[in-house]
Coordinates of C-alpha atoms in Angstrom, one line a residue:
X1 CA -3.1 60.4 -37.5
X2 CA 0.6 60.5 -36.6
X3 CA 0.6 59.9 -33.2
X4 CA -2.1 57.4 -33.5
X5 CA -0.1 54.7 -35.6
X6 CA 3.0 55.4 -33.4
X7 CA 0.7 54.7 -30.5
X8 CA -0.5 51.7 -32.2
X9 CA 3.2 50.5 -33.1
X10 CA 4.1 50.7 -29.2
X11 CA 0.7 49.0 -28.3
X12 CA 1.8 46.0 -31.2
X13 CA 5.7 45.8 -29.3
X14 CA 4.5 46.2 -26.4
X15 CA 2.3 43.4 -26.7
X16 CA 4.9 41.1 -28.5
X17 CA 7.6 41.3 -26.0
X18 CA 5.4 40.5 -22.8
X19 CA 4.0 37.8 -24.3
X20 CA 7.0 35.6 -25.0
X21 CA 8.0 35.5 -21.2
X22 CA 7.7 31.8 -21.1
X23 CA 9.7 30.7 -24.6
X24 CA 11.3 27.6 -23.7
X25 CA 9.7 24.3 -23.7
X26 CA 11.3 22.9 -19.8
X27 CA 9.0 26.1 -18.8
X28 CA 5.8 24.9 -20.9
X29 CA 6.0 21.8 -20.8
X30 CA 8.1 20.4 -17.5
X31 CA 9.0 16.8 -17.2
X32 CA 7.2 14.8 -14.5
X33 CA 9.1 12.1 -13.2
X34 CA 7.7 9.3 -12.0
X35 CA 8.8 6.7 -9.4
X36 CA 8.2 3.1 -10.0
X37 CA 7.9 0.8 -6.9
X38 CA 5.8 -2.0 -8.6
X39 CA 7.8 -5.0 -9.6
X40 CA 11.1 -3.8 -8.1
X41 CA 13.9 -6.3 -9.3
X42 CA 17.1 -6.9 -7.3
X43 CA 19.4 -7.1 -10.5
X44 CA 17.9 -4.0 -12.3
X45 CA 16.9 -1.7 -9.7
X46 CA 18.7 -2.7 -6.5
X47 CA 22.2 -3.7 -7.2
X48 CA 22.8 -0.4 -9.0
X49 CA 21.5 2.0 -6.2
X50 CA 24.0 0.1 -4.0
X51 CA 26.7 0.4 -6.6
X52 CA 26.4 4.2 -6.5
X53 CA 25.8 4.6 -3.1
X54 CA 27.0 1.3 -1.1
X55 CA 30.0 -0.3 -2.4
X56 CA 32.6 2.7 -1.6
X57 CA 32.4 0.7 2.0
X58 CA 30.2 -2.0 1.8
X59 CA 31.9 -3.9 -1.0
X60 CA 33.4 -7.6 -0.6
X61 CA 36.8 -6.0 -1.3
X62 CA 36.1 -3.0 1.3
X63 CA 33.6 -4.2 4.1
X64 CA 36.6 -5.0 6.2
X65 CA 38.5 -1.6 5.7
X66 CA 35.8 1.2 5.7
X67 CA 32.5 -1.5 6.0
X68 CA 32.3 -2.7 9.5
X69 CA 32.7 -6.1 7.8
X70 CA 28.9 -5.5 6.2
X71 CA 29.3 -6.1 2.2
X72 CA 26.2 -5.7 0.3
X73 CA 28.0 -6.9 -3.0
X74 CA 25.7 -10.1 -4.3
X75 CA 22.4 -11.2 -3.2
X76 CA 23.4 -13.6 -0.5
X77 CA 24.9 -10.9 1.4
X78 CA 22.2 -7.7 1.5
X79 CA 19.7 -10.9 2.3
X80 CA 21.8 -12.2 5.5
X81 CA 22.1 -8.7 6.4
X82 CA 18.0 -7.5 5.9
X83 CA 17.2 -11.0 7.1
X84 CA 18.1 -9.4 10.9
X85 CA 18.4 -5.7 10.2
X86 CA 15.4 -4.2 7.6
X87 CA 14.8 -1.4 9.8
X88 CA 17.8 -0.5 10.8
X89 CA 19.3 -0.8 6.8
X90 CA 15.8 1.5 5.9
X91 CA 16.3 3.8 8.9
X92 CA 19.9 4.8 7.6
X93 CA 19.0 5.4 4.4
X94 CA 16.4 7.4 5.2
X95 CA 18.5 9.3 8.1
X96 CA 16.3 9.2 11.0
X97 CA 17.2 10.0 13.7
X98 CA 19.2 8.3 16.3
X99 CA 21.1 5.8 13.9
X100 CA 24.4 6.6 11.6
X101 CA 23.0 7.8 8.4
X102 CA 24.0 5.7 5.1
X103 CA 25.9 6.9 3.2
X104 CA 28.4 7.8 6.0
X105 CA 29.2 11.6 5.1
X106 CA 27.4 11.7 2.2
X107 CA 23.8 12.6 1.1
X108 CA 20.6 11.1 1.6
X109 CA 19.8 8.7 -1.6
X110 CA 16.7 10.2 -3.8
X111 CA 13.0 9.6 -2.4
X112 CA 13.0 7.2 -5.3
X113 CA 15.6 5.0 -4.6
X114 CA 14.9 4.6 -0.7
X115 CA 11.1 4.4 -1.8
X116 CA 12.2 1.3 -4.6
X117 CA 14.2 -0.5 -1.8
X118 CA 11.5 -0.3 1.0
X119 CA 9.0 -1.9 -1.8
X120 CA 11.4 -5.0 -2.7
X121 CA 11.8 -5.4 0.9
X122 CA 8.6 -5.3 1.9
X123 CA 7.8 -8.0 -1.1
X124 CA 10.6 -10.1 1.3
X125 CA 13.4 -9.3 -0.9
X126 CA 12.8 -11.5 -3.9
X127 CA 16.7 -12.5 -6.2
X128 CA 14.9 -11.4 -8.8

């Protein structure tokens, strides 16, 4: 009877300790994150992507210096420049090959944000 409860108390910690292996909730329950292209708005989705990523060198103040003269700071300016160079601007960003990848010496934006971008340009870049 001894050795039968001591093999039934290793039976009950065996079983307690393998099955907590997955105890914390990122595990259980991971986030999903979504990506939303519908409805993309210049003001609330576009001007901060190129704030983070863009205005280091393409800002009114720094086009000239470090920008080849391109700003993308205000509306009037990314739309002169996409008017003539959409695919160019999306190749960069996206770093295929055979163009200078944007940002220059940095990392490829998220999926997301190249994904928002080429969904307000392809709606023709509404100042929205």
């Amino acid at each position: 009877m001894k050795h039968i409860s001591k093999l039934l108390l290793l039976i009950i910690v065996g079983m307690i300790f393998t099955s907590c292996y997955k105890d914390n909730e990122e595990e259980l329950y991971p986030e999903v994150i979504t990506c939303n292209i519908d409805s993309i708005s210049f003001s609330q989705s576009i001007v901060p992507i190129l704030q983070i990523n863009c205005y280091g060198c393409h800002s009114n103040s720094a086009a000239g210096v470090a920008g080849a003269g391109i700003s993308f700071e205000g509306y009037s300016n990314v739309a002169g420049y996409l008017n003539n160079n959409s695919e160019l601007f999306i190749n960069s960003i996206s770093h295929e090959p055979g163009v200078s990848p944007m940002p220059k010496g940095g990392a490829k934006l998220p999926e997301c944000a190249i994904n928002q971008i080429k969904s307000w340009i392809d709606d023709t870049y509404p100042n929205n």
